[in-house]
Structures are given as structure tokens and as C-alpha cells.
Amino acid sequence: MSELGEFLKAKRAAVSPEDVGLPAVGNPRRVPGLRREEVALLASVSVDHYTRLEQGRVSAASENLLAGIARALRLTPEEHEYLRMLVQTRPRRGTANTPEVGGALRDLLSALQTPAIVLGPRTDILAWNAGATALFLDFAEIPVAHRALVRLVFLEPRVRGLFVNWEQVAAEAVDRLRMAAARMPGDPRLTQLVGELSVHDADFRRWWAGHGVRTMAGGRKQLRHPVVGELELDWQVLQVLTTSEQTLVTYTAPEGSPSHEALRILGSWNAAAPVLRPGPIETGP
């Protein structure tokens, strides 16, 4: 079954008839959640048309149809956007190259007094400043092919061990990776990353099978740092308007808070560390 079909099937299973005001006729049911017929009824579409959509036999769908399905399945705005991308996008040929981080952005990284990294569309870590090295690790020690943030969260003990609530952080990272996969359908490097994580981590396999989606916007993370101890940091994502494939992620703490003081100590401790200026990301399969 296609990703679209798997996604719709998973979301149908998560909604009970009682949740949407339908009688629970035929219980106990052979499968949990809504039947296709019930989704079609709630979305005001024929059963045949919805079935063909779920089976990947519809090449396009109107905004009204997708909105009706989103209401029927009680999708979040992020899930609605994901559904739209699955229906409207087509696999790309080859692998999209990630533009090299520009000089002005590197200068901004160097000037920031707080940890910051530049991410590519597959969570590739493209550049970072001294604060990020002090907070996480020296990313230069990680082979370029393995320098994806989601990969480090799962497979790099030094990064994985930083997060107090690792399971929440990792599960959300999986949801964001799935959203990235919808933006880059058929991308071989992203497919390879998902395959590697699926092989090596059972939690990743479980969360990936859950078909959760999430945009990368910001939030708060709790860390346990080996030098300064407990940290509570706000992270924000800033879009780089000169390229749609790079984002700047910063980590801050409210001024006067213990975490703000801890970041200041980390900055002083690692003041001599340079900003890495790596070459272009490898684009092999």
C-alpha cells in the first residue's frame, strides 16, 4: 500500500464512530476505528471515490475533498497539510542538492552569542557555531554522511544522552522527518536514512509506523549537560529566505534564568572554538 493509503488507514483506525457522532453498528468490529464507508459519509464523497483515493488510484483531489476527509478523520492542521502533499506531489528524479551555506549566514552564526545550527531539508547539519559545539558536541567528529540531526538523536550516545525526556524528543523528530519525506518524495538519501534508522532502532520503527507528522517550528527542551548540568532551553526555527532548503535553529534561555547563566558559562568555556566551514554536503545515494 502507498504512503497515502497507509496514512489514511492509520488515521481511520484512530477515530471511533462515537468520536464523530456515528452509531457503533456492528461491534465488536474486526478492525478498530472508522470504516471507509463511514469516512466517505462524513466527508460527503462517494465510497468508490474515497476507496480509489486511499488505494492511490486517484491522480488529483480537490481542496474541498481533502478538507472533508480532514474533518472526517479529525486531522490536525499539520496532518491536513501532509495529506495535501501526499496527494499533490510526485516523486522526484535523482537527489536534490542542498546549496552550500552562504557567507552572510555563516557570519551570523559566528556573531550569535547562543548555540545555533543550520539544517538542510533532511536534517543535515550544514553549519554550526561554537555555542552548538559546547552544547552538543563537535560535529566535525561526525562523518558528513552521518551528520543528520535525527540520526544523532537516535544513534549517537553523546547526543541521545543529553535529553532528559528523550522519548518525546525522538518521537517528535520522527514526525518531522515524515513531513520532510512528503516534501521530497522518492529522495534516495532520505529513504536511505529512514531505512538505516529502521534497522538499528526499534523505537524509530514503532514511531515511523504510527504515521505522525509535525512541522519544525520550535519548543522547549530539557537537557542534562555533562559540564553545566540541567538546562531548559527554548529552540526556534528561522527560515532562510535566500534558499528554501535551509533553516537556522537557535537555542536560548530567558535572561536571568539558571539556564541562561549555564549557557554563558558554556560560552566562556568554549570561547576559542571556531565555527566550522564544511564543504558542500555529499550527494551520493
XYZ file of C-alpha atoms in Angstrom:
285
model
C 0.000 0.000 0.000
C 1.193 3.536 -0.761
C 2.138 6.055 1.927
C -1.150 7.852 1.272
C -3.097 4.648 1.835
C -1.126 3.757 4.947
C -1.639 7.248 6.356
C -5.401 7.278 5.768
C -5.749 3.757 7.145
C -3.827 4.707 10.306
C -5.943 7.821 10.823
C -9.172 5.878 10.258
C -8.086 3.413 12.931
C -7.505 6.255 15.411
C -11.092 7.584 15.225
C -14.018 5.672 16.675
C -17.609 6.067 15.409
C -18.551 7.545 18.791
C -15.878 10.238 18.345
C -17.700 11.616 15.296
C -21.294 11.017 16.369
C -21.941 7.801 14.440
C -23.643 4.734 15.941
C -21.233 1.903 16.687
C -23.079 -0.542 14.452
C -21.604 -3.995 14.078
C -19.467 -4.068 17.233
C -17.309 -5.862 18.049
C -15.584 -4.742 14.848
C -12.971 -6.718 13.015
C -10.769 -3.615 12.801
C -10.610 -0.549 15.060
C -11.777 2.881 14.033
C -13.858 4.038 11.094
C -14.700 2.034 8.012
C -14.146 3.520 4.569
C -17.905 3.844 4.141
C -18.129 5.943 7.283
C -15.286 8.248 6.235
C -16.961 8.714 2.857
C -20.255 9.576 4.562
C -18.648 12.118 6.856
C -16.615 13.647 4.016
C -19.633 13.852 1.668
C -17.948 11.806 -1.044
C -18.863 8.530 -2.703
C -17.469 5.356 -1.178
C -15.945 4.424 -4.527
C -14.113 7.742 -4.864
C -12.740 7.612 -1.310
C -11.677 3.982 -1.794
C -9.829 4.814 -5.004
C -8.104 7.733 -3.254
C -6.960 5.520 -0.371
C -5.732 2.917 -2.830
C -3.717 5.503 -4.763
C -5.884 5.283 -7.883
C -6.793 8.996 -7.937
C -4.243 11.308 -9.527
C -5.662 14.533 -8.056
C -8.133 15.664 -5.420
C -9.885 18.968 -4.841
C -9.288 21.131 -1.795
C -12.931 20.598 -0.783
C -12.496 16.820 -0.869
C -9.310 16.930 1.185
C -10.900 19.329 3.668
C -13.852 16.962 4.049
C -11.559 14.000 4.704
C -9.538 16.070 7.165
C -12.717 16.901 9.095
C -13.933 13.317 9.000
C -10.637 11.956 10.333
C -10.173 14.848 12.775
C -6.773 15.682 11.326
C -4.627 18.407 12.821
C -3.622 21.317 10.546
C -0.222 19.659 10.127
C -1.805 16.323 9.192
C -4.118 18.121 6.745
C -1.096 19.720 5.070
C 0.633 16.334 4.974
C -2.423 14.782 3.291
C -2.384 17.569 0.720
C 1.295 16.951 -0.042
C 0.798 13.206 -0.413
C -1.992 13.711 -2.935
C -0.471 16.536 -4.942
C 3.254 15.742 -5.073
C 5.022 13.345 -7.394
C 8.330 11.512 -6.874
C 11.405 13.455 -7.947
C 14.110 12.068 -10.117
C 17.543 11.861 -8.521
C 18.625 13.615 -5.359
C 18.164 17.316 -4.737
C 21.402 19.086 -3.885
C 21.499 21.270 -0.797
C 23.044 24.694 -1.506
C 26.166 25.493 0.454
C 25.633 27.768 3.439
C 26.290 31.338 2.346
C 28.918 33.603 3.827
C 26.417 36.037 5.348
C 24.659 33.223 7.199
C 27.982 31.889 8.466
C 28.843 35.385 9.719
C 25.504 35.482 11.549
C 26.233 32.096 13.119
C 29.601 33.338 14.342
C 28.083 36.531 15.766
C 25.316 34.797 17.720
C 26.001 34.502 21.435
C 23.770 31.450 21.741
C 24.029 27.907 20.289
C 22.814 27.731 16.692
C 22.943 25.319 13.756
C 21.912 25.411 10.098
C 19.893 22.414 8.927
C 19.227 21.098 5.450
C 15.952 19.510 4.290
C 16.909 16.032 5.566
C 18.022 17.420 8.969
C 21.606 17.522 7.630
C 23.725 19.686 9.934
C 25.310 22.056 7.421
C 26.998 24.566 9.754
C 27.151 25.450 13.436
C 28.776 27.866 15.849
C 30.961 27.481 18.912
C 27.931 27.520 21.204
C 26.426 24.499 19.432
C 29.730 22.646 19.785
C 29.749 23.379 23.513
C 26.115 22.370 23.942
C 26.092 19.196 21.848
C 29.457 18.005 20.518
C 31.997 18.860 17.854
C 30.030 17.928 14.754
C 33.293 17.830 12.801
C 33.959 14.491 14.529
C 30.903 13.009 12.790
C 31.333 11.794 9.180
C 29.453 14.041 6.762
C 27.226 11.166 5.618
C 26.122 10.611 9.236
C 25.710 14.278 10.159
C 21.887 14.341 10.255
C 20.318 15.647 13.458
C 17.628 12.954 13.579
C 20.295 10.267 13.154
C 22.345 11.692 16.021
C 19.277 11.778 18.283
C 18.865 8.022 17.806
C 22.323 6.611 17.129
C 24.861 8.973 18.741
C 25.068 8.269 22.521
C 26.558 11.694 23.292
C 23.535 13.433 21.777
C 20.919 10.901 22.834
C 22.077 11.088 26.444
C 21.656 14.876 26.626
C 17.860 14.856 26.529
C 16.031 14.378 29.827
C 12.819 13.384 28.013
C 14.499 11.578 25.133
C 11.412 9.616 24.068
C 9.384 12.772 23.461
C 12.242 14.467 21.605
C 12.886 11.409 19.439
C 9.212 10.747 18.643
C 8.747 14.367 17.550
C 11.902 14.117 15.423
C 10.366 11.118 13.619
C 7.178 13.074 12.949
C 9.201 15.924 11.436
C 11.186 13.518 9.300
C 7.958 12.100 7.873
C 6.854 15.612 6.930
C 10.219 16.132 5.220
C 9.729 12.872 3.316
C 6.419 14.167 1.953
C 8.140 17.324 0.711
C 10.829 15.233 -1.027
C 9.042 12.116 -2.299
C 11.354 9.474 -3.702
C 14.515 11.181 -2.425
C 17.084 8.332 -2.189
C 19.196 9.894 0.574
C 16.168 10.403 2.792
C 14.949 6.886 2.024
C 18.368 5.560 2.989
C 18.249 7.483 6.281
C 14.811 6.097 7.156
C 15.986 2.589 6.278
C 19.102 2.853 8.432
C 17.195 4.124 11.449
C 14.516 1.458 10.985
C 17.141 -1.277 11.015
C 19.018 -0.012 14.056
C 16.299 1.272 16.393
C 13.030 -0.407 17.405
C 11.581 2.847 18.762
C 12.128 4.520 15.412
C 10.319 1.651 13.650
C 7.377 1.932 16.040
C 7.026 5.688 15.737
C 7.501 5.661 11.964
C 4.697 3.102 11.691
C 2.455 5.464 13.659
C 2.331 7.943 10.746
C 2.588 11.014 12.958
C 3.534 14.308 11.305
C 4.822 17.575 12.709
C 6.265 20.779 11.330
C 9.572 22.122 12.601
C 8.667 25.331 14.406
C 10.092 25.459 17.919
C 9.512 24.485 21.513
C 11.329 23.824 24.763
C 13.824 21.083 25.568
C 15.260 19.848 28.855
C 18.881 18.736 28.734
C 21.337 17.258 31.204
C 24.749 18.579 30.197
C 27.950 16.887 31.473
C 29.576 20.281 32.231
C 26.805 22.625 33.454
C 24.089 20.172 34.495
C 20.356 20.738 33.970
C 19.269 23.091 31.177
C 15.850 24.204 29.983
C 16.196 25.788 26.556
C 13.808 27.310 24.060
C 14.547 26.415 20.449
C 13.317 28.357 17.447
C 13.433 27.693 13.729
C 14.080 30.595 11.361
C 13.604 30.151 7.626
C 16.494 31.279 5.443
C 14.715 33.219 2.710
C 17.609 33.044 0.263
C 17.048 29.269 -0.001
C 14.006 27.154 0.798
C 16.170 24.207 1.834
C 17.958 25.663 4.870
C 16.755 26.645 8.337
C 18.528 28.294 11.248
C 17.838 26.718 14.641
C 18.731 28.656 17.803
C 18.766 27.592 21.456
C 18.121 30.259 24.096
C 17.050 30.679 27.714
C 15.239 33.584 29.453
C 17.670 36.217 30.671
C 18.438 35.825 34.355
C 17.408 32.166 34.483
C 19.790 29.417 35.674
C 19.850 28.039 32.136
C 20.856 31.448 30.757
C 23.767 31.548 33.191
C 24.700 27.982 32.237
C 24.802 28.961 28.557
C 27.052 31.893 29.456
C 29.403 29.530 31.284
C 29.419 27.164 28.321
C 30.175 30.055 26.005
C 33.149 31.150 28.122
C 34.409 27.589 28.424
C 34.326 27.084 24.673
C 35.140 30.644 23.539
C 38.116 29.562 21.470
C 36.187 27.041 19.374
C 35.818 28.149 15.713
C 32.751 27.988 13.529
C 33.180 25.056 11.170
C 33.039 25.901 7.490
C 32.432 22.498 5.849
C 32.253 21.948 2.135
C 29.075 21.012 0.280
C 27.108 18.071 1.601
C 27.801 14.848 -0.283
C 25.037 13.996 -2.712
C 25.684 10.305 -3.357
C 22.944 7.734 -2.750
